[in-house]
Structures are given as structure tokens and as C-alpha cells.
CSV table of C-alpha atoms in Angstrom, one decimal:
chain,number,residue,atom,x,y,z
A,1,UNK,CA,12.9,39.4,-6.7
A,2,UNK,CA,11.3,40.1,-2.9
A,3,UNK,CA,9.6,37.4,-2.6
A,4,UNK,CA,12.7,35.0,-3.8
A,5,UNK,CA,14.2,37.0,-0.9
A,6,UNK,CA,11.9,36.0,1.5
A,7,UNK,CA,11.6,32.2,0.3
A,8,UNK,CA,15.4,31.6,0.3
A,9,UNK,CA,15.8,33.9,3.4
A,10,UNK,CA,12.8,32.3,5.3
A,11,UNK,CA,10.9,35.3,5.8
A,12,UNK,CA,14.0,36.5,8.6
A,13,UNK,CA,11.7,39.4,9.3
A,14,UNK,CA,8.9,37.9,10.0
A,15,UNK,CA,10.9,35.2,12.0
A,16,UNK,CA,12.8,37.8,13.8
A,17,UNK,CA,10.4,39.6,15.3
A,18,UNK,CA,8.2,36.5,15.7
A,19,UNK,CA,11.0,35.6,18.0
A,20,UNK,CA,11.4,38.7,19.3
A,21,UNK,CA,8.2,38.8,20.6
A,22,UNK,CA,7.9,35.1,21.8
A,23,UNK,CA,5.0,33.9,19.4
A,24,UNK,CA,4.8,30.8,16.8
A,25,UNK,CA,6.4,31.9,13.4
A,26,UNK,CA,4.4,31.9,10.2
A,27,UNK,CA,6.0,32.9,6.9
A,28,UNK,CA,3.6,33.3,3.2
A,29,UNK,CA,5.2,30.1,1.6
A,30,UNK,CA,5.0,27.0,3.4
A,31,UNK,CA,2.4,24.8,5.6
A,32,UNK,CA,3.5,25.7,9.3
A,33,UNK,CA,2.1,23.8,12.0
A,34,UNK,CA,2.4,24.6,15.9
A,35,UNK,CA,4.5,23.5,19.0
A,36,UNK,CA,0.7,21.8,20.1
A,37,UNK,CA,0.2,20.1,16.6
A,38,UNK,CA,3.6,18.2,16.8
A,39,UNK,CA,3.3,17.7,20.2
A,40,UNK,CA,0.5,15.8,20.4
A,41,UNK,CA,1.6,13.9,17.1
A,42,UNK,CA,4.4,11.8,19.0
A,43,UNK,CA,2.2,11.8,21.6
A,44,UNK,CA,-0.7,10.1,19.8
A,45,UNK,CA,1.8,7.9,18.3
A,46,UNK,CA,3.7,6.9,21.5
A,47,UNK,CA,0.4,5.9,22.5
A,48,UNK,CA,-0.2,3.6,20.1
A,49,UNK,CA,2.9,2.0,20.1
A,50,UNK,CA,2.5,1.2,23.8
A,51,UNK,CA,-1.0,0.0,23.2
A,52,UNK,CA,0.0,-2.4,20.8
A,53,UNK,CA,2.8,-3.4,22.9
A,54,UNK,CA,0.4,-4.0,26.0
A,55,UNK,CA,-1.9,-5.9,23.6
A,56,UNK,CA,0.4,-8.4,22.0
A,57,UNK,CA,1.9,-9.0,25.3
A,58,UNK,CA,0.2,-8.7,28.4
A,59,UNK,CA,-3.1,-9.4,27.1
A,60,UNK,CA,-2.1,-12.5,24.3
A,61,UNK,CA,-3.6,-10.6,21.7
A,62,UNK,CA,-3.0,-9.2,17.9
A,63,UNK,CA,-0.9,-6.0,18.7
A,64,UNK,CA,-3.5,-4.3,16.3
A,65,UNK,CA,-6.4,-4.5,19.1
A,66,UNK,CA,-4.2,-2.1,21.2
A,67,UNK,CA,-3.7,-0.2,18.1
A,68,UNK,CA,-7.2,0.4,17.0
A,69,UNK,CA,-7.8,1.0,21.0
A,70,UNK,CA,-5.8,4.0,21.4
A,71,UNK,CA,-7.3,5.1,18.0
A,72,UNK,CA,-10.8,5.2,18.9
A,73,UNK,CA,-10.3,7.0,22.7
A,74,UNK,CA,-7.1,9.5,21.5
A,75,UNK,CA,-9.0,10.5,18.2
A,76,UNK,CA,-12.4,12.3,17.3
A,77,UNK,CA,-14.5,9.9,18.9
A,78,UNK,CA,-13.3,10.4,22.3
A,79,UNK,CA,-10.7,13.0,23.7
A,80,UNK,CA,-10.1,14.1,20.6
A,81,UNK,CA,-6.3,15.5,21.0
A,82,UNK,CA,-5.1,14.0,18.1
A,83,UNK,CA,-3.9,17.6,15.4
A,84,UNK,CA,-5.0,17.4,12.1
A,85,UNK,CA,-6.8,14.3,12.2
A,86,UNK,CA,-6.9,14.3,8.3
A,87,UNK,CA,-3.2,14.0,8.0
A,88,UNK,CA,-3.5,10.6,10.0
A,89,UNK,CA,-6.4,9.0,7.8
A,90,UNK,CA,-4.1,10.0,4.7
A,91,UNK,CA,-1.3,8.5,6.3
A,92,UNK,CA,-3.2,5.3,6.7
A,93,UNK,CA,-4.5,4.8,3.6
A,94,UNK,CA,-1.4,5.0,2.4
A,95,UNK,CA,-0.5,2.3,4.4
A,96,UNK,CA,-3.5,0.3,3.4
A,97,UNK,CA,-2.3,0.7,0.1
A,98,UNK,CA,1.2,-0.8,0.6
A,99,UNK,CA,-0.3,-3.6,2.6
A,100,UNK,CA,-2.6,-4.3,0.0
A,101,UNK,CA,0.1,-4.3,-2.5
A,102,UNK,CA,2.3,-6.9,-0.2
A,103,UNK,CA,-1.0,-9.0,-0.4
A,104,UNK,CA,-0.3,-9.3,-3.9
A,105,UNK,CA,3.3,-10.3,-3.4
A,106,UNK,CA,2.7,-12.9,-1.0
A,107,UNK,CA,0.4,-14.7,-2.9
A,108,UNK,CA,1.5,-18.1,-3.0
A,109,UNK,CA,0.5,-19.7,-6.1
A,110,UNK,CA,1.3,-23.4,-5.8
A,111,UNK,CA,-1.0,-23.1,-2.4
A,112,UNK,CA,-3.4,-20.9,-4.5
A,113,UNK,CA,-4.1,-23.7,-6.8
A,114,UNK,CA,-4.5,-26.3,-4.1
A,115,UNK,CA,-7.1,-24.2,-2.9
A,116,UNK,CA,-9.0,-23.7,-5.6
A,117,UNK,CA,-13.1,-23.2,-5.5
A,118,UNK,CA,-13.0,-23.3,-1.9
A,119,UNK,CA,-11.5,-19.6,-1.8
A,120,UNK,CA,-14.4,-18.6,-4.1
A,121,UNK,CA,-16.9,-20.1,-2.2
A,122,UNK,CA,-15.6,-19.0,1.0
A,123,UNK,CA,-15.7,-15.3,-0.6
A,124,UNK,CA,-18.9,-15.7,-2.0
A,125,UNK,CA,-20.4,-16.6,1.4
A,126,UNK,CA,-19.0,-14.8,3.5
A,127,UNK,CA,-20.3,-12.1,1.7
A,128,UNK,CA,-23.1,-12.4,1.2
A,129,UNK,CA,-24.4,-14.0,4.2
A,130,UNK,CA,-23.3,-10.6,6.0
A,131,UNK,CA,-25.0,-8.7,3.7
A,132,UNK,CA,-28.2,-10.5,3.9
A,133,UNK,CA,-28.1,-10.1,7.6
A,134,UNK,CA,-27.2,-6.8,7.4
A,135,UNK,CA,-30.2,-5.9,4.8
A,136,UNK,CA,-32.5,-7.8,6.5
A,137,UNK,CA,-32.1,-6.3,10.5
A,138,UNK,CA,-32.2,-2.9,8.3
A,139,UNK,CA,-35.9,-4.1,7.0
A,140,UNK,CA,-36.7,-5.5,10.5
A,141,UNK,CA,-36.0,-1.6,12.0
A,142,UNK,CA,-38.4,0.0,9.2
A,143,UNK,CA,-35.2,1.1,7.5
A,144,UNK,CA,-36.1,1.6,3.1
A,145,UNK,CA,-34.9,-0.4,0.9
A,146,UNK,CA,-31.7,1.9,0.0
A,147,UNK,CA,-30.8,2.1,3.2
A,148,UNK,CA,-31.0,-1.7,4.1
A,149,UNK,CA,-28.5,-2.4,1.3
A,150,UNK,CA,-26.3,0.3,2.3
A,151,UNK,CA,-26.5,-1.2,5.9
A,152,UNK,CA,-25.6,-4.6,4.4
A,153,UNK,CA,-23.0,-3.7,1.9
A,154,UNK,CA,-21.3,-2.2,5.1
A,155,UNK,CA,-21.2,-5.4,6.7
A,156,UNK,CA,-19.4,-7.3,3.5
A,157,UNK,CA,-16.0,-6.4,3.4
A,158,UNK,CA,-13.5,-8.3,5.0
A,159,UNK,CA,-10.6,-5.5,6.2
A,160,UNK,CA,-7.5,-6.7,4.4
A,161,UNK,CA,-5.1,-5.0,6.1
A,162,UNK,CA,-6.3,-6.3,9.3
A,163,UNK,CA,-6.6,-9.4,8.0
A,164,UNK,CA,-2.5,-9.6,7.0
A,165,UNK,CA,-1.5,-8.0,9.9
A,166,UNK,CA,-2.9,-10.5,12.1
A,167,UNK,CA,-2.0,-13.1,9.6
A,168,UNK,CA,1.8,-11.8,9.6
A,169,UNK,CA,2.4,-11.5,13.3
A,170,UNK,CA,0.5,-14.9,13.8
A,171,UNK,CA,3.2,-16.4,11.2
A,172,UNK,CA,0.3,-18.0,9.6
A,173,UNK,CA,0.3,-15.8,6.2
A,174,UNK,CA,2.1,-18.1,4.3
A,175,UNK,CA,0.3,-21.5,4.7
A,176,UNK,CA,-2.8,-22.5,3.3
A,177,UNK,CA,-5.3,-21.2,5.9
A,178,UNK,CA,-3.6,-17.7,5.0
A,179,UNK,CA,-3.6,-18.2,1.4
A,180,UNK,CA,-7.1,-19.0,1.3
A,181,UNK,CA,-8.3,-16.1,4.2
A,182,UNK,CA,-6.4,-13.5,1.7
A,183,UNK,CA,-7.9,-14.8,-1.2
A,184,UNK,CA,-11.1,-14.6,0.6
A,185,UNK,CA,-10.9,-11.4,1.4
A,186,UNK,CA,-9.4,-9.9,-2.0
A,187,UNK,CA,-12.6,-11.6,-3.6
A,188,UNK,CA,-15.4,-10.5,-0.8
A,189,UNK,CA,-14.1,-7.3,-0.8
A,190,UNK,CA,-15.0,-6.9,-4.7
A,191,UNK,CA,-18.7,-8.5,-4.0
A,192,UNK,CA,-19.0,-5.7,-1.8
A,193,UNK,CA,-18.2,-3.1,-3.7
A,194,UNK,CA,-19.8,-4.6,-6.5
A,195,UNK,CA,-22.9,-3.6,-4.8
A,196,UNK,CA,-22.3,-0.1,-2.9
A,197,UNK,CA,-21.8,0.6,-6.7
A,198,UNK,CA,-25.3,-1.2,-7.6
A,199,UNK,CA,-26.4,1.0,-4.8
A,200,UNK,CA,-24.6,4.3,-6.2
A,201,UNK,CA,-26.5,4.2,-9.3
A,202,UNK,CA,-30.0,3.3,-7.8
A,203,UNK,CA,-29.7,7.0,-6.6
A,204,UNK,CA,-29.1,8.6,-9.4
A,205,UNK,CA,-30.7,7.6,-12.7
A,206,UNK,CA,-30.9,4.0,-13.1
A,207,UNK,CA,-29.4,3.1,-16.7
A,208,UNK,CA,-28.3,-0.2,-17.8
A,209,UNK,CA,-24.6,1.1,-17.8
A,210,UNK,CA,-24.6,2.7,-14.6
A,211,UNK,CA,-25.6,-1.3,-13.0
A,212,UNK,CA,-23.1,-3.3,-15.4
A,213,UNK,CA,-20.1,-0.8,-15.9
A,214,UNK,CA,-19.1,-1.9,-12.2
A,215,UNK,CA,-19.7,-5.5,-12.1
A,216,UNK,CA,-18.2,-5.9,-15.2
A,217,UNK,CA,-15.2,-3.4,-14.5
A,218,UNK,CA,-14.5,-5.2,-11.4
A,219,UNK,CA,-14.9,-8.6,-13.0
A,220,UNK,CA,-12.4,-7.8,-15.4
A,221,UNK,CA,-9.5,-6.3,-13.4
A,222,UNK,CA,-10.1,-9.0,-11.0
A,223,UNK,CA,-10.2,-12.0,-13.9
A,224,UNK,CA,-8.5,-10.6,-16.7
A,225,UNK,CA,-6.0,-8.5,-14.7
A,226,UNK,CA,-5.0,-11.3,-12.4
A,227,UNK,CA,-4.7,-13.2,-15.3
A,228,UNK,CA,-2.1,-11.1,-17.0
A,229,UNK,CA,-0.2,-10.4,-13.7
A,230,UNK,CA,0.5,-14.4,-13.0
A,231,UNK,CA,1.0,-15.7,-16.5
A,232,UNK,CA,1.6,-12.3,-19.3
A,233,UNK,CA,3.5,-9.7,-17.7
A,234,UNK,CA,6.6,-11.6,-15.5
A,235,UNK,CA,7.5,-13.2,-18.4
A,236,UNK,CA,7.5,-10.0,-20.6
A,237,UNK,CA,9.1,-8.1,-17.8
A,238,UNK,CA,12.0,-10.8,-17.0
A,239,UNK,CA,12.6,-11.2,-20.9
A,240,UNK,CA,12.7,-7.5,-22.5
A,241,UNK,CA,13.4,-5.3,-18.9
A,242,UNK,CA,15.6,-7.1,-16.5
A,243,UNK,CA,17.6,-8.7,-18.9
A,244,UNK,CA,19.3,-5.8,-20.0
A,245,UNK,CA,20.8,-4.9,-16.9
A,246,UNK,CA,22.8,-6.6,-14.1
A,247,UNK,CA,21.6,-8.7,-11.6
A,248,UNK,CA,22.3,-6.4,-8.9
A,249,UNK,CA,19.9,-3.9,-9.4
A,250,UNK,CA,17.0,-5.9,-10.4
A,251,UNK,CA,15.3,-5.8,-7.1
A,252,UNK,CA,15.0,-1.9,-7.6
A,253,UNK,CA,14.0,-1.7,-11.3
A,254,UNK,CA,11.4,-4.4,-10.3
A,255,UNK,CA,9.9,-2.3,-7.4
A,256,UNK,CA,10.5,1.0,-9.8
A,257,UNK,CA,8.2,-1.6,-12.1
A,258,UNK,CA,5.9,-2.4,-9.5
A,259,UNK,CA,4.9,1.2,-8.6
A,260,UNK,CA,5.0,2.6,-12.1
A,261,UNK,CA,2.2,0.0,-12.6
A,262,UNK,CA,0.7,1.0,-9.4
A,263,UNK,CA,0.3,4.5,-10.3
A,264,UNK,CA,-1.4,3.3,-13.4
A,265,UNK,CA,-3.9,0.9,-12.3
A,266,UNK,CA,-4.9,3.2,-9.8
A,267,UNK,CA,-6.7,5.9,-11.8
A,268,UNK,CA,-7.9,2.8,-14.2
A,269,UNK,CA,-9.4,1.0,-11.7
A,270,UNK,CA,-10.5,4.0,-10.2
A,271,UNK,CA,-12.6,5.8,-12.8
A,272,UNK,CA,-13.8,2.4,-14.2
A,273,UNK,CA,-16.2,2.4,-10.9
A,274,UNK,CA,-13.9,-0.4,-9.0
A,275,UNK,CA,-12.1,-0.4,-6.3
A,276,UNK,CA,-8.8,1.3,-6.5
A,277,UNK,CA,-7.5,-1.1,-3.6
A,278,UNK,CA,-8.1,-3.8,-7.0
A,279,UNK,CA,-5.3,-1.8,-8.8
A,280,UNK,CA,-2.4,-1.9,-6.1
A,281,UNK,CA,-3.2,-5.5,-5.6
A,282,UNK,CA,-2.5,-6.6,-9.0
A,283,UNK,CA,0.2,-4.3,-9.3
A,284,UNK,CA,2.0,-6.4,-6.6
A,285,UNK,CA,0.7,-9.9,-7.8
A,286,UNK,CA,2.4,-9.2,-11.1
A,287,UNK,CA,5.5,-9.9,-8.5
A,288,UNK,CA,4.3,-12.8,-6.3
A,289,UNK,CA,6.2,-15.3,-8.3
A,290,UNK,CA,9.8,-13.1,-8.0
């Protein structure tokens, strides 16, 4: 019963004298944070704004160079007086994670068919010329053979979210040039993973499942699940869910849909050894045609 007290009452008596004696407040329940801490927050992200602003229009460029500017000289790196540095990584994953997911909606699939191989190949390439670069400077340097693919396999990936936001602002993401650079980067990004996970299980004890459990697990969602999410499940949805209710409130069951999915194909693409990025994108390309 005391400590219900103190949660409903806010822990007055520890706030009172707090007060009382002109010092930050702390109470037993609850994640407190200082005057600094929130401080420097809007500042950090005031900054970032304005960089992006300076960036997109004084300098003619994407609003994300500014962005990424004021990243790397407010954070860690440089001065270093961003709080809780940790908060703001989740906080942009999280907004990977949506981007990702409006990849999948935006996928346009009457352009996605007139571009074919050509996405594929483009994928392919550019992912594995990077990486072959990347492994062979690492040899070059007298860098082992680990390390050399680890150094390429960082060079592979294309960054989706950059990639869209650029796209988006440039009004390009639409058309077929964004179409196939989305597509691109969706596929490329699986190649590399494909082998950071080839290069996770040389560490450990090479089995034959430990090498084929991720190129096949990302094969699948990628084949399989995009296959379901373009030509099984809107049919299935629009047939036995939305028809049962109005109109008006298909929009919301649909996203309710989309993230129930999400929140599934996370953890499965997760602990199958692919990417979990794999998941939320064909959680929203379940949706492109909508």
C-alpha cells in the first residue's frame, strides 16, 4: 500500500524536498532524465533541422547531406553533446523500419515488370563488384581472409533509406529509374547479408547448415514471400477481412493488417538468419497494390 502511495502520489516527499532544496527530482518508479538531457535533445534536433534546411536550399542538395552533417559533428564522433546517444540510434532504426516498410508500399508493379532482369542484374552487380573491391584492397593491406570479406561485405549494401529519401524529395520515386534503384537496393541488400552470414558461420564451426540456412532463408522470404505478398495474400485479405466491414474504415484495418504482419515477420525473418529489414518490407509489399 506505500509504495502505491508513492506511485500515484509521485513520490511528493521526495519531490518536495527535492524542490526544496533546488536539485533535479528522482522518484524509485520511472526513467527520469535531466534539465541537460532534454536540453540538448531539441537542441541536437534543431540542428538538424536547420542543416537539412541549409542543405536542400542554399547548397542544391538532398536535405539528408545536412542531416547526416550535423550527425556526425553534434554526436559521438565529434563534440559529442548529444544525451543518451542510444535513444537516438533506436529512434532511427525505427524509422528505417517504417521507411523500409513504405518501400514495400510504393512498389509499383506494372513498372516492376517492365523492368524485369535488369533490376536483378543491376543488384547483382552492384554487389558484388563493391565487395570484390572491398575484399581485394583488404588482401592488398595484408588484411586475412576473414577480414577481407568483412571489409567487403561492408561495402555491399545499398542504404535504403537513403536511397528513398533522396528518391522522394527528388520526386523521382515513382518512375522507372526509382522503381528499378529500390529494387536494386532491396535485392543487393540481401546479397550482402547473404554473406556477412557466410562470414558468421566461418567463425564459428563451419557446418553445412550454418552456410545454407541463410542463403536459403533469405532466398525464400525474398522469392517465396514476395510471391505471396503480390499475388496470395491481397486477394485473401480483400475477400475474407475487409469485406465484412464498411468502406470507411478499411484504410485502418489494412494498416492494423500491415503491422500485425510486421510484427510477425520480424522475429521470422529474424531467427531464420535474414535480414529482419526482409520482414517489414514484405509486410508493406503485401499493400503495394491498395
Amino acid at each position: 500500500i506505500e509504495h502505491a502511495s508513492r506511485f500515484l502520489a509521485g513520490d511528493a516527499d521526495a519531490d518536495h524536498d527535492a524542490d526544496h532544496h533546488g536539485e533535479e527530482h528522482h522518484s524509485e518508479f520511472g526513467v527520469h532524465v535531466t534539465y541537460d538531457d532534454i536540453y540538448y535533445s531539441l537542441l541536437f534536433l534543431t540542428a538538424i533541422y536547420v542543416s537539412g534546411q541549409i542543405a536542400a536550399h542554399i547548397l542544391r542538395m538532398p536535405s539528408l547531406v545536412g542531416e547526416i552533417a550535423a550527425g556526425i559533428i553534434l554526436g559521438p564522433p565529434l563534440a559529442g553533446i548529444v544525451p543518451i546517444p542510444q535513444a537516438f540510434v533506436l529512434l532511427g532504426e525505427i524509422g528505417l523500419l517504417l521507411l523500409v516498410i513504405e518501400a514495400g508500399i510504393d512498389i509499383d508493379l506494372g513498372t516492376l515488370k517492365l523492368i524485369g532482369a535488369r533490376g536483378v542484374i543491376i543488384a547483382f552487380l552492384g554487389s558484388i563488384f563493391p565487395i570484390g573491391i572491398g575484399v581485394m584492397l583488404a588482401l592488398a593491406l595484408g588484411i586475412d581472409m576473414k577480414g577481407a570479406i568483412a571489409t567487403g561485405a561492408s561495402f555491399g549494401p545499398t542504404s535504403l533509406g537513403i536511397a528513398l529519401n533522396i528518391l522522394r524529395s527528388g520526386g523521382i520515386l515513382n518512375t522507372p529509374v526509382g522503381q528499378l534503384i529500390i529494387s536494386a537496393a532491396v535485392i543487393d541488400d540481401m546479397i550482402a547479408l547473404v554473406v556477412l552470414s557466410q562470414l558468421r558461420a566461418l567463425t564459428g564451426e563451419v557446418t553445412v547448415a550454418s552456410v545454407l540456412i541463410p542463403v536459403m532463408s533469405a532466398l525464400g522470404f525474398l522469392l517465396i514471400g514476395g510471391f505471396m505478398a503480390i499475388y496470395v495474400l491481397p486477394p485473401i485479405i480483400s475477400k475474407y477481412i475487409l469485406s465484412r466491414f464498411p468502406s470507411e474504415v478499411h484504410d485502418k484495418l489494412e494498416l492494423l493488417i500491415m503491422f500485425s504482419m510486421l510484427l510477425l515477420l520480424m522475429p521470422a525473418t529474424f531467427y531464420a538468419k535474414a535480414s529482419f529489414l526482409m520482414g517489414a518490407f514484405v509486410a508493406g509489399l503485401t499493400f503495394c497494390s491498395s
